[in-house]
Each structure stands twice: as C-alpha cells, then as structure tokens.
XYZ file of C-alpha atoms in Angstrom:
667
model
C 120.531 217.206 -92.101
C 117.540 215.960 -90.889
C 114.269 217.333 -92.613
C 110.796 217.235 -92.109
C 107.435 217.833 -94.208
C 104.663 219.989 -92.410
C 101.639 221.472 -94.312
C 98.012 220.842 -95.175
C 97.191 218.338 -97.884
C 98.146 219.456 -101.460
C 100.832 221.569 -100.235
C 104.687 221.258 -100.821
C 106.475 222.896 -97.568
C 109.940 222.336 -96.448
C 111.425 221.913 -93.331
C 114.942 222.414 -92.295
C 116.096 221.602 -88.941
C 119.306 222.773 -87.324
C 120.975 220.374 -85.144
C 124.305 221.403 -84.801
C 126.087 218.077 -85.321
C 129.669 218.461 -86.686
C 129.441 215.553 -88.906
C 125.947 216.178 -90.286
C 126.845 217.093 -94.018
C 123.775 215.689 -95.618
C 122.426 217.919 -98.469
C 119.206 219.736 -98.284
C 115.860 218.097 -99.081
C 114.607 218.024 -102.568
C 113.231 221.602 -103.713
C 109.375 221.757 -103.653
C 107.116 222.447 -106.525
C 104.604 225.054 -105.564
C 106.177 227.440 -103.013
C 108.505 227.287 -100.257
C 108.123 227.832 -96.686
C 111.433 227.348 -94.527
C 110.796 226.167 -91.184
C 113.492 226.552 -88.570
C 113.094 224.175 -85.699
C 115.480 225.382 -82.498
C 115.311 222.492 -80.098
C 115.596 224.245 -76.591
C 118.202 222.474 -74.281
C 117.510 222.100 -70.563
C 117.948 223.535 -67.785
C 116.948 227.149 -68.870
C 119.020 228.910 -66.465
C 122.360 227.792 -68.250
C 121.524 229.035 -71.912
C 122.786 232.136 -73.356
C 120.985 233.114 -76.461
C 120.301 232.847 -80.246
C 119.696 235.748 -82.734
C 117.850 234.952 -85.917
C 117.869 237.484 -88.804
C 115.303 236.584 -91.011
C 115.206 238.231 -94.303
C 111.427 237.846 -95.881
C 110.709 237.980 -99.903
C 107.552 238.823 -101.369
C 107.114 235.651 -103.763
C 103.337 234.464 -103.758
C 102.602 233.959 -100.274
C 105.509 232.157 -99.342
C 107.353 233.335 -96.057
C 109.865 232.095 -93.304
C 108.432 230.163 -90.447
C 110.520 229.538 -87.175
C 109.227 226.653 -84.859
C 111.035 225.960 -81.101
C 110.655 222.487 -80.143
C 110.683 222.522 -76.404
C 111.810 219.930 -74.105
C 109.346 217.878 -71.820
C 110.352 219.339 -68.493
C 109.754 222.955 -69.457
C 106.597 224.526 -67.896
C 103.448 225.349 -69.947
C 103.671 229.046 -69.232
C 106.975 228.976 -71.222
C 105.196 227.459 -74.421
C 102.407 229.850 -74.025
C 104.900 232.848 -73.725
C 106.653 231.738 -76.521
C 103.393 231.109 -78.888
C 102.212 234.508 -77.963
C 105.447 236.023 -79.069
C 105.741 234.462 -82.453
C 101.743 235.297 -83.109
C 102.993 239.133 -82.396
C 105.925 238.302 -84.764
C 103.475 237.272 -87.506
C 101.334 239.980 -87.151
C 104.479 242.524 -87.358
C 105.724 240.799 -90.551
C 102.058 240.775 -92.364
C 101.970 244.677 -91.699
C 105.405 244.875 -93.005
C 104.610 242.943 -96.266
C 102.016 244.919 -97.268
C 104.381 247.948 -97.490
C 105.779 248.538 -100.984
C 109.634 248.290 -100.206
C 112.240 246.476 -102.267
C 113.907 244.967 -99.235
C 111.282 243.358 -96.065
C 113.400 242.199 -93.196
C 112.179 241.515 -90.064
C 114.707 240.839 -87.025
C 113.898 237.829 -84.458
C 115.619 237.790 -81.401
C 114.934 234.130 -79.678
C 115.113 234.158 -76.065
C 118.003 233.662 -74.133
C 116.627 229.903 -73.152
C 117.720 228.705 -76.558
C 121.205 228.162 -75.311
C 123.227 229.424 -78.347
C 125.774 232.252 -77.937
C 126.375 235.229 -80.521
C 129.434 235.319 -82.553
C 132.886 236.695 -82.164
C 133.359 239.853 -84.170
C 136.635 238.792 -85.629
C 135.369 235.262 -86.940
C 135.040 235.833 -90.623
C 134.625 232.372 -92.045
C 130.849 231.719 -93.307
C 129.558 228.537 -94.020
C 126.658 228.617 -96.337
C 124.097 226.040 -97.153
C 121.349 226.498 -99.798
C 117.809 225.234 -100.456
C 117.499 224.299 -104.396
C 114.479 225.891 -106.178
C 112.948 224.549 -109.427
C 113.954 228.566 -110.844
C 117.579 228.101 -110.668
C 118.007 224.823 -112.790
C 119.312 222.853 -109.829
C 122.483 224.898 -109.492
C 122.869 225.117 -105.833
C 124.485 228.156 -103.874
C 124.045 230.307 -107.098
C 123.035 233.399 -105.828
C 123.014 235.542 -108.736
C 119.453 233.919 -109.484
C 117.999 235.009 -106.262
C 117.938 231.827 -104.364
C 116.927 231.789 -101.013
C 120.035 230.696 -98.636
C 120.815 229.951 -95.210
C 124.062 231.100 -94.049
C 125.860 230.110 -90.487
C 128.884 231.456 -89.572
C 130.401 229.636 -86.737
C 133.228 230.376 -84.436
C 134.748 227.025 -84.279
C 133.572 223.460 -85.317
C 133.112 222.806 -81.512
C 130.775 225.636 -81.186
C 128.561 224.930 -83.952
C 125.918 225.071 -81.559
C 126.834 228.453 -80.609
C 126.199 230.442 -83.591
C 124.042 232.944 -85.369
C 121.932 231.523 -88.076
C 120.744 233.579 -90.840
C 118.467 233.190 -93.287
C 118.548 234.860 -96.240
C 115.513 235.491 -98.945
C 116.628 237.922 -101.626
C 114.019 239.914 -103.511
C 113.245 239.099 -107.219
C 112.134 242.255 -109.245
C 109.965 241.691 -112.347
C 110.249 243.567 -115.559
C 107.799 244.351 -117.925
C 107.374 241.051 -119.648
C 106.733 239.378 -116.030
C 110.066 237.590 -116.148
C 112.647 237.593 -113.009
C 115.553 239.805 -113.011
C 118.480 239.506 -111.195
C 118.037 240.571 -107.548
C 118.057 243.809 -106.610
C 121.105 245.165 -104.375
C 120.266 247.873 -101.680
C 123.403 249.793 -100.544
C 123.565 250.649 -97.362
C 121.951 253.933 -96.652
C 122.046 256.401 -93.617
C 125.210 254.828 -92.482
C 126.259 256.698 -89.313
C 130.067 258.194 -89.227
C 130.841 256.779 -85.773
C 131.098 253.036 -86.946
C 132.982 254.113 -90.057
C 135.974 255.696 -88.040
C 138.882 253.486 -87.583
C 139.570 251.951 -84.063
C 142.403 253.936 -82.926
C 140.036 257.158 -83.485
C 137.146 255.529 -81.627
C 139.428 254.559 -78.781
C 140.803 258.308 -78.498
C 137.357 259.131 -78.176
C 136.080 256.864 -75.541
C 139.243 257.622 -73.277
C 138.193 260.965 -72.957
C 134.772 259.687 -71.492
C 134.167 258.057 -68.118
C 134.975 254.352 -68.458
C 131.232 253.486 -67.589
C 130.168 255.786 -70.129
C 132.334 254.578 -72.770
C 131.291 251.000 -71.904
C 127.648 252.027 -72.430
C 128.397 253.786 -75.542
C 130.188 250.522 -76.917
C 126.793 248.960 -76.686
C 125.259 250.652 -79.279
C 127.054 249.085 -82.012
C 128.407 245.472 -82.398
C 131.776 246.499 -83.997
C 132.831 248.524 -80.633
C 131.737 246.044 -78.346
C 135.530 244.805 -77.955
C 136.740 248.505 -78.065
C 136.407 248.680 -73.684
C 138.878 245.986 -73.739
C 141.683 247.979 -75.672
C 141.274 251.144 -73.644
C 144.488 252.347 -72.034
C 142.760 255.052 -69.785
C 140.359 253.748 -66.982
C 138.600 256.347 -64.786
C 136.124 254.989 -62.874
C 133.510 256.857 -60.354
C 131.042 255.709 -57.986
C 128.477 258.115 -58.914
C 128.680 256.581 -62.641
C 126.651 253.623 -60.819
C 123.686 256.155 -59.368
C 120.051 255.273 -59.658
C 118.535 256.882 -62.067
C 116.449 260.208 -61.787
C 118.084 260.495 -58.016
C 119.870 263.624 -57.157
C 123.514 263.152 -55.766
C 122.433 265.128 -52.488
C 119.423 262.843 -52.147
C 121.229 259.241 -52.410
C 120.876 256.912 -49.278
C 123.380 254.975 -47.859
C 121.760 251.794 -49.162
C 122.489 253.531 -52.829
C 126.184 254.170 -51.849
C 126.577 250.673 -50.648
C 125.000 249.552 -53.947
C 127.124 252.102 -56.077
C 130.436 250.895 -54.464
C 129.599 247.644 -54.759
C 129.245 247.733 -58.653
C 132.615 250.007 -59.317
C 134.363 247.403 -56.860
C 133.210 244.345 -59.435
C 133.519 246.584 -62.506
C 137.128 247.509 -61.711
C 137.737 243.610 -60.762
C 136.556 242.916 -64.244
C 138.472 245.244 -65.991
C 141.720 244.793 -64.589
C 141.595 241.002 -64.148
C 140.115 239.902 -67.114
C 142.341 242.053 -69.766
C 144.557 241.096 -72.170
C 148.353 241.703 -70.732
C 149.646 242.812 -74.593
C 147.346 245.862 -74.288
C 149.297 248.905 -72.839
C 147.594 250.131 -69.733
C 148.837 253.921 -68.690
C 146.065 255.574 -66.312
C 143.858 254.204 -63.803
C 141.714 256.327 -61.607
C 138.948 255.019 -59.132
C 136.579 257.413 -56.856
C 135.431 255.283 -54.351
C 133.614 254.712 -50.987
C 135.873 253.792 -48.020
C 133.959 250.282 -47.244
C 135.756 247.488 -46.047
C 134.950 244.579 -48.443
C 134.721 246.925 -51.341
C 138.404 248.039 -50.680
C 139.503 244.538 -50.412
C 138.284 243.641 -54.007
C 139.801 247.250 -55.153
C 143.067 246.691 -53.562
C 143.568 243.156 -55.085
C 142.845 244.419 -58.171
C 144.666 247.381 -58.618
C 147.798 245.228 -57.005
C 147.496 242.788 -59.836
C 147.397 245.415 -62.403
C 150.573 247.145 -61.126
C 152.422 243.955 -61.147
C 151.060 243.045 -64.758
C 151.091 246.623 -66.442
C 153.486 249.565 -66.516
C 151.300 252.084 -65.408
C 152.245 255.919 -65.612
C 149.391 257.174 -63.372
C 147.255 255.628 -60.702
C 144.845 257.646 -58.609
C 142.948 256.865 -55.534
C 140.032 259.506 -54.459
C 138.716 258.074 -51.438
C 135.261 259.360 -49.858
C 133.501 258.695 -46.763
C 129.629 257.904 -46.300
C 129.177 260.927 -44.122
C 130.173 264.461 -45.176
C 129.994 267.737 -43.904
C 128.081 268.998 -40.934
C 126.897 265.319 -40.954
C 130.411 263.685 -40.264
C 131.062 264.069 -36.313
C 134.391 263.476 -34.541
C 133.436 260.026 -33.641
C 132.833 258.991 -37.193
C 136.197 260.600 -38.414
C 137.884 258.439 -36.048
C 136.179 255.456 -37.336
C 137.013 256.343 -41.053
C 140.657 256.913 -40.193
C 140.905 253.217 -38.386
C 139.433 251.974 -41.874
C 141.745 253.816 -43.970
C 145.047 252.624 -41.779
C 143.527 249.094 -42.287
C 142.913 249.419 -45.892
C 146.858 251.005 -46.194
C 148.298 248.156 -44.413
C 146.363 245.644 -46.261
C 147.584 246.501 -49.564
C 150.834 248.487 -49.340
C 152.115 247.376 -52.697
C 148.826 249.170 -54.260
C 149.768 252.431 -52.306
C 153.605 252.150 -53.222
C 152.782 252.594 -56.858
C 149.794 255.496 -56.434
C 150.848 258.869 -57.842
C 148.236 260.629 -57.010
C 145.829 260.581 -53.745
C 142.812 262.511 -52.538
C 141.471 261.909 -48.662
C 138.477 263.523 -46.799
C 136.946 263.401 -43.626
C 139.711 261.437 -41.394
C 141.229 261.318 -38.256
C 144.871 260.718 -37.885
C 147.414 260.116 -35.212
C 150.720 262.177 -35.337
C 152.616 259.448 -37.051
C 150.027 258.233 -39.650
C 150.657 260.853 -42.537
C 154.520 260.364 -42.307
C 153.831 256.720 -42.467
C 151.031 257.061 -45.171
C 154.193 259.449 -46.976
C 156.640 256.627 -46.513
C 154.240 253.919 -47.945
C 153.457 255.979 -51.164
C 156.980 256.049 -52.563
C 155.781 257.464 -56.397
C 153.201 260.194 -54.905
C 153.104 263.246 -56.874
C 149.954 264.646 -55.726
C 148.126 264.699 -52.272
C 144.984 266.241 -51.062
C 143.923 266.409 -47.781
C 140.579 267.760 -46.991
C 139.124 268.242 -43.325
C 141.743 265.584 -42.064
C 142.140 266.344 -38.363
C 144.868 264.909 -35.718
C 143.732 263.462 -32.803
C 146.174 265.444 -30.609
C 145.473 268.935 -30.225
C 147.199 271.460 -32.075
C 149.873 268.873 -33.460
C 152.235 269.534 -36.006
C 152.340 268.280 -39.487
C 155.502 267.363 -41.003
C 155.556 266.487 -44.407
C 158.942 264.571 -46.180
C 158.878 263.328 -49.606
C 161.452 262.964 -52.285
C 158.663 262.620 -55.157
C 155.777 265.117 -54.250
C 154.812 267.759 -56.814
C 151.752 269.216 -55.358
C 150.247 269.566 -52.138
C 146.656 270.708 -51.046
C 145.564 271.148 -47.327
C 142.061 272.230 -47.127
C 140.482 272.860 -43.431
C 143.711 271.531 -41.698
C 143.271 271.692 -37.692
C 147.145 271.875 -37.449
C 149.163 274.409 -35.294
C 151.207 274.636 -37.953
C 152.697 272.735 -41.147
C 156.447 272.051 -41.678
C 157.702 271.374 -45.288
C 161.291 269.899 -44.243
C 162.415 268.126 -47.035
C 160.527 268.339 -50.448
C 162.642 268.726 -53.409
C 160.470 268.257 -56.097
C 156.974 270.578 -54.811
C 156.412 272.981 -57.353
C 152.746 273.760 -56.116
C 151.528 274.610 -52.920
C 147.619 275.465 -51.635
C 146.412 275.941 -47.952
C 143.108 277.161 -47.049
C 141.495 277.750 -44.053
C 143.894 277.223 -41.131
C 142.935 277.709 -37.480
C 146.146 278.992 -35.587
C 147.288 282.180 -34.595
C 150.350 282.663 -36.192
C 152.196 281.635 -39.741
C 150.313 278.514 -40.725
C 153.333 277.353 -42.972
C 157.118 276.628 -42.455
C 159.299 276.086 -45.453
C 162.143 274.156 -45.684
C 163.910 272.489 -48.591
C 161.480 273.587 -51.524
C 164.018 274.845 -54.243
C 161.131 274.198 -56.850
C 158.336 276.054 -55.235
C 156.702 278.076 -57.834
C 153.138 278.537 -57.198
C 151.450 279.138 -53.865
C 147.556 279.678 -52.833
C 146.658 280.792 -49.436
C 142.711 281.333 -48.528
C 141.595 282.202 -45.264
C 138.691 283.909 -43.579
C 140.381 286.295 -41.002
C 139.224 286.245 -37.300
C 139.878 288.693 -34.812
C 142.418 286.727 -32.787
C 144.535 285.849 -35.689
C 147.383 287.792 -36.582
C 147.686 289.308 -40.100
C 150.390 287.552 -42.303
C 153.728 288.908 -43.146
C 154.886 287.683 -46.451
C 158.484 288.481 -45.992
C 158.878 286.470 -43.291
C 156.693 283.443 -44.133
C 158.069 283.189 -47.834
C 161.859 284.230 -46.284
C 163.363 280.622 -47.238
C 161.483 280.501 -50.814
C 162.716 282.670 -53.523
C 161.108 280.793 -56.635
C 157.851 282.115 -56.166
C 156.351 283.084 -59.947
C 152.529 282.762 -59.162
C 150.638 284.089 -56.061
C 147.075 283.568 -54.686
C 145.656 285.240 -52.037
C 141.769 284.824 -51.303
C 140.137 286.804 -48.481
C 136.645 285.074 -48.708
C 135.201 288.527 -48.828
C 136.231 289.343 -44.930
C 139.111 291.155 -43.434
C 142.406 291.688 -45.394
C 144.790 289.520 -43.640
C 148.277 290.183 -45.140
C 150.027 293.067 -44.099
C 151.467 295.387 -46.482
C 155.491 295.592 -46.547
C 158.243 297.927 -48.273
C 159.999 296.723 -51.308
C 163.197 296.283 -49.434
C 161.674 293.015 -47.378
C 159.798 291.888 -50.132
C 162.340 292.149 -52.768
C 164.474 289.081 -52.126
C 160.923 286.889 -51.923
C 159.061 288.331 -55.275
C 161.960 289.043 -57.281
C 160.366 286.235 -59.622
C 156.990 286.778 -59.141
C 154.902 287.370 -62.714
C 151.317 286.758 -61.662
C 149.459 287.808 -58.678
C 145.645 287.417 -57.790
C 143.929 288.660 -55.182
C 140.403 286.790 -54.643
C 137.210 288.222 -52.845
C 138.228 291.487 -51.770
C 135.304 292.863 -49.767
C 133.676 295.340 -51.188
C 133.634 299.124 -50.133
C 137.168 298.900 -48.879
C 140.192 300.990 -50.759
C 142.424 298.642 -53.022
C 145.354 300.972 -53.216
C 147.537 298.853 -50.585
C 147.874 295.986 -53.584
C 150.247 298.060 -54.882
C 152.983 296.834 -52.697
C 153.168 294.063 -54.594
C 153.882 296.269 -57.690
C 156.480 297.871 -56.040
C 158.189 294.677 -54.774
C 158.147 292.635 -57.741
C 159.962 293.979 -60.684
C 159.575 290.966 -63.045
C 155.406 291.271 -62.490
C 153.337 290.631 -65.698
C 149.848 290.387 -64.357
C 148.158 291.399 -61.676
C 144.103 290.396 -61.134
C 141.854 291.467 -58.446
C 138.429 290.098 -57.661
C 136.332 292.603 -55.606
C 133.160 290.720 -54.569
C 130.800 290.541 -51.416
C 129.529 286.439 -51.926
C 126.830 286.589 -49.407
C 126.293 282.794 -49.920
C 129.552 281.984 -47.880
C 129.733 285.158 -45.771
C 128.740 285.399 -42.126
C 125.554 286.805 -40.850
C 126.375 289.675 -38.038
C 125.051 287.633 -35.294
C 127.580 284.643 -36.383
C 130.212 287.309 -36.559
C 129.829 288.215 -33.143
C 129.798 284.711 -31.847
C 132.790 283.624 -33.653
C 134.727 286.451 -33.249
C 135.216 287.842 -36.740
C 136.898 291.136 -37.544
C 135.302 294.526 -39.046
C 136.236 294.948 -42.516
C 138.166 298.012 -42.554
C 140.348 299.644 -44.819
C 144.453 298.858 -44.917
C 146.680 301.625 -44.033
C 149.547 301.617 -46.527
C 151.717 304.226 -47.511
C 153.819 304.128 -50.753
C 157.632 303.281 -50.078
C 158.824 303.402 -53.660
C 160.969 306.441 -54.595
C 159.439 309.656 -56.678
C 159.221 308.761 -60.263
C 158.873 305.051 -59.706
C 158.172 303.042 -63.117
C 157.300 299.311 -63.584
C 158.347 298.096 -66.947
C 157.260 294.511 -67.058
C 153.430 294.694 -65.930
C 151.567 294.434 -69.160
C 148.082 293.152 -67.994
C 145.610 294.245 -65.247
C 142.121 292.488 -64.626
C 139.451 293.821 -62.447
C 136.031 291.712 -61.629
C 133.363 293.821 -59.910
C 134.676 297.063 -61.412
C 132.465 299.974 -60.356
C 132.752 303.528 -61.690
C 133.582 305.280 -57.936
C 136.364 306.937 -56.968
C 138.388 304.070 -55.259
C 138.399 302.231 -58.506
C 138.579 304.719 -60.732
C 142.108 306.250 -59.129
C 143.261 302.871 -58.674
C 143.320 302.018 -62.620
C 144.895 305.797 -63.180
C 147.493 305.286 -60.653
C 148.501 302.002 -62.299
C 148.295 303.296 -65.587
C 151.080 305.955 -64.359
C 152.970 303.651 -62.902
C 152.956 300.856 -66.124
C 155.029 302.565 -68.577
C 154.172 299.439 -70.893
C 150.761 298.220 -69.976
C 148.770 296.688 -73.041
C 145.484 295.608 -71.554
C 143.227 297.129 -68.960
C 139.915 294.568 -68.751
C 137.306 295.767 -66.207
C 134.401 293.304 -65.493
C 131.172 293.795 -63.831
C 130.485 292.065 -60.270
C 130.387 288.043 -60.529
C 127.094 286.563 -60.456
C 126.423 283.151 -58.338
C 123.451 281.010 -59.196
C 123.128 280.331 -55.384
C 122.400 283.837 -54.478
C 118.925 284.217 -55.363
C 117.746 281.840 -52.865
C 119.220 283.959 -50.068
C 116.902 285.270 -47.217
C 115.317 288.489 -48.440
C 116.737 290.455 -45.413
C 120.515 289.644 -46.742
C 118.976 290.692 -50.199
C 118.060 293.903 -49.150
C 121.676 294.735 -48.388
C 123.277 293.881 -51.518
C 123.651 297.112 -53.786
C 122.655 297.158 -57.367
C 125.990 297.199 -59.931
C 126.551 300.555 -61.449
C 128.646 298.935 -64.196
C 128.573 300.963 -67.343
C 126.402 299.044 -69.797
C 125.928 301.771 -73.046
C 128.665 302.973 -74.987
C 128.322 306.386 -74.214
C 128.876 305.598 -70.559
C 131.794 303.485 -71.280
C 133.447 306.313 -73.358
C 133.145 308.991 -70.707
C 134.435 306.648 -68.064
C 137.458 305.985 -70.252
C 138.269 309.864 -71.069
C 137.750 310.474 -66.833
C 140.293 307.523 -66.174
C 142.740 308.488 -69.348
C 142.526 312.273 -68.625
C 145.730 313.904 -68.682
C 147.753 310.861 -69.485
C 147.212 310.841 -73.492
C 144.821 309.779 -75.839
C 146.642 306.332 -76.923
C 145.461 305.052 -73.222
C 141.934 304.868 -74.323
C 142.871 302.211 -76.788
C 144.003 300.076 -73.445
C 141.043 300.383 -71.607
C 138.702 297.327 -72.165
C 134.990 297.213 -70.639
C 134.109 293.256 -70.760
C 130.606 291.723 -70.650
C-alpha cells in the first residue's frame, strides 16, 4: 500500500493512499509519534461521464488537534473549474466539521459524499465480507487491529476482489473517554438511538405494505432506507399509473399535451425496466397499467407485457387505456384516429391481449366487427368497460359473446341495443345512458347474472322500461339498482304476477337520485313482487350539478317530472316477512315520506331498522349560478332530539310502542 508523508516541518503526519490494487497487501506505514492525521487520496479516473460514485463515512475523534483529511487527486485532462468546485466543497466540509467538534458530544460524526466523478460504486446490500486495515499508534503497544484500545481503523467492504476499486471506504475513529486520573478508558459504545420501526420490520411485512401502494410510490419509499432498496424487485403486485409521473404542483386538469407525453414515456420506460430486469425466481401475480394511447409507448409496453406473460404465471393483468383528448374536447375525428391506433396496438401484440383479464377503454370509434374481434383475441378477459365508445355505423347493434367474461360495464354507448348472446359466467352488468327508443338490452344465455345496474336520463321520446319484458329470460337477479339522474321516472310499475318470476330471488334494490317533490309510493311494486327482498334503499335528491336548465330541457326534449301512477295489486292483508332494513337518503318530514315509511312498517312484519338520512351534499354545488341556488329549497331534516321524538311518535302512531326503537335518524 503506497503511503506519503505530508505536513509542515516538525510535525509527523501519515498519508494512506488507497490505490485499489488486488495484490497490494503491504502493511501500513509506521505509527507517528505526535499526532495523527489520516489523509485519503482518491485518484479520480477519466472521463468523468463514466464514473459512478463513492461514499466516505468519516468518524472524527477528539484527540488533541488530530482529525481526518480527504484529498482528491484529479487527472490532468480535468478542467480547472472542477478543481475549484472540489476545493470550495472541501473547505465547507472543514468549516462544518469544526463546528461539530466544538459540540460536547461523545460521538462526532461527519458524512462526506464524494462526487460521482470518482468512479467508485456503492456496495451491494447482501455483501457481508469486511476487510479491515488498522493504522498502529504508540498507545496500543504496536498491536495492530486491537479495537478495544480505541485504535483508529480503516474498514473497507468490497463486493468482490475484482470490484475492489468500487467499494465503500469507511474510516472509523473511536472516541476515547478520560477518567479522573487523566487516563484513557475503553471506547464508549453508543447504542443506536431513535431507531425507526420501519427498518426493524421483516421483509415480508415491508413487502406487504409496499404492495398496497402504487408501484411508483413504493419505489420512492424504498429510497429512504438502504435496507429497502432491493425490495421493489421482490414485489408480486405491480401497479403503474401515468399520473404518478405528473409534474409536481400541477393540477390534473392543467396538464398539457407535452406533460402527458413525458408522463407516458416515463411509464413505458418504468414498465420495461420493472418487467425485463426482474428475477424469474420471484413470483409476479398482478400487473395493472394505466397509460395513454401513444404508438411508440404502446410498443414498449406491449413488448414488456408480452415478455412478462411468457415468463411469469400472472393471475391478473389489467390495461386502462386513456386518450389524449377527453370529454367535449374529443371530437368524432379524434375518436376515429384513436380507434385506428388501438386496432394497430391490438394487432401488434395479440399474445399480450390474450392474457388480459381486465380491460378499460374510452373514446374509441369502432366498426361493427371490431368489438367481437377484440373479445375473440382477449380469451381470458373477465372484466370489460367501454366508456363513450361509439360505432361507426349509425344505430348498430352490439353483440357480445365470451366464455370467461364476468363483469361488463357500458357507459354512454351509442347503440341501437346490446345483445348479450352467450355469456355463461357473467355475474354483473351495468348499462348507463343509452340512446335508443325501446329496451336497451337483450339477454340471451346469462344463467349466472345476479347484479344489474341501469342508469339513464329519460327524454320525452323514450319509452318507459317494463322490467318484466326486459328481464324475461333472467331469473337469477339478486341485486338491482335503478338510477334516474334526478329526472323523470323511466320505470313502469307492474303487477306481481308479471314480475314474480323475475324477482323471486331479488334481495336488495336501490332507487338512486329520485327527483324531489314526487311521490315514492310506486316503489312498493318491488316489495309486492319480490318475496325474498331483504333491503331497500331510496335516495331522493335533486343534484343540480347534473340537472339540465330549463332551456336545455326544452331544446333536448326532456320530459316533465310527474308523479308515477300506481295502484297496489296485492291482496288485502298483504305482509312481507323477509324485509329487514329500509334506508332513505334525503328524508324530509312531509306527508309523502312520513306516509311511505308508515306503510312500509305496516307491511314488513319483521322490519329491524329504518334509517333516515338528511339530503346529500355535493362539494361542487356551492359553485352554481346564484339563480340556480335560489331554486334549492332548504332542508327541514329534524336536528334536535325533541323534533326527532315527535316525528317518531307521528310515524309509529297506532302501530305500537315497539316500533319507536326501529326508527333511527342518522347524521
């Protein structure tokens, strides 16, 4: 090991030079007689662009005026400004070290991060083979390596002999405390204080926590601790969203196209590195990607996902494909272009789509055979969501057949109607805002369909839906949701004879956004036709954010909100034995709702709970036009206990005192 003596006349200093040679095993130089200065000279390689970094941890001690110096030997081709920068940085470190020495602490430590131009890489965290060299001093009786007498030491931990140049060099100097007689005692060992709980957890627990986060956030979290730097490669669940790469302090609605391109490119690169540079021995179960439809980015993502499917046994693979333009900014020509890009993406990577289990698409224009071809390619698809996906042919029929599909969502579909011909595993179906005159759906072979959600804003030219005709071939419905968007009631009440075969398994029904001021007695037709019904939920709300103005209603032909005519077809003395819970949102103490609750309590003999809530509040309704706010009537929901008790007695009058404990006013 080459060494060199540096210092003024009459002073004995020691210079230790780490050249990094594998065969350099010469002992350290003889010990100085007065005071110790350890100077580490690091020879910087050239060119600087190929260097990685070095980290020195200098532990200072308080023995006289001694200390630790660090000298960098720059090569000749390096520019002068690099030397000046390093000199200024070194002087700042000495000022900082002097301030720390003046503090009365047992352990004075100073962390020095050399520039990445030194070309030395940090250690792997799985390396535990230290190589220690000690500098002898007169106080240790020439016993090298005896740490119990406080010998300052130099500890290096190389990852391999051929990687000796790329190691972390630790220069340790232990504090020597003095007793009353002025003699030095054994070094004081300071226990680790304020150790955080996160680093003490086992890896399995940390991985479980990280898998609950977005993968980008999980990787950022792992940078906080060296022990966690290898954990992202062990995650079995990878969820990458393009919005995770959004610029800081920029609202999502203010992102420009340039921002979207950068975000999507960063997502494509991250996906490629996460999937291609991953150990095949670590299982990967779930993969979810939310990205924008860009040609070159899709090529990178498709290759990475296709490689992952051939390497790992993936249980869930999800694509959420977004478009650059959305909402009113996306015109028909844009949708045609997006549709062509998606078909190109689908044709380029059929193996990647063949393993998909979940797919969400939006703002795409399809030809009539495109969706059947998509379903044929995606053989393992279990969930499909189509948002504002139109058909190039006007008033076309969408026919869906798939053997594995479990859940289907169609939102703003411009179709004549949708035919569900053969879906043997379909369990959940949602259809929102159809644009057809008659029934929006036609059910074929759907033996397992149990949950149905229908949402629509009815216009004057649309017919009311008769559930007995719409669900004539479906006999397994257990959950039913009908959303009226605070507009006209588009369901036609029917007698129990027609609905009995359809609703004989119905257990839960929800009526959402029923317009205020209209009678809700017509909802009793479900109670009469569903003998197995256990829970009914009604939300009464005029949501002014979604409602049309009077001018728009006249231009678009919206129907007037009127009470639904209905007469009970149940025989006298009808009783329902399974209904146990009734929930009403938007309850007001008027004759309409009070009378409805009383009638339900008379019919449901085993009713256990009646929960009455106030009107829902939307955070965006406060920004409405003052002219619209004037139309919103204030809530008369009972707030005090006196008013609530008075209203309970009014509802349960003549039914018995036991019903008072069933009624609950929820805040």
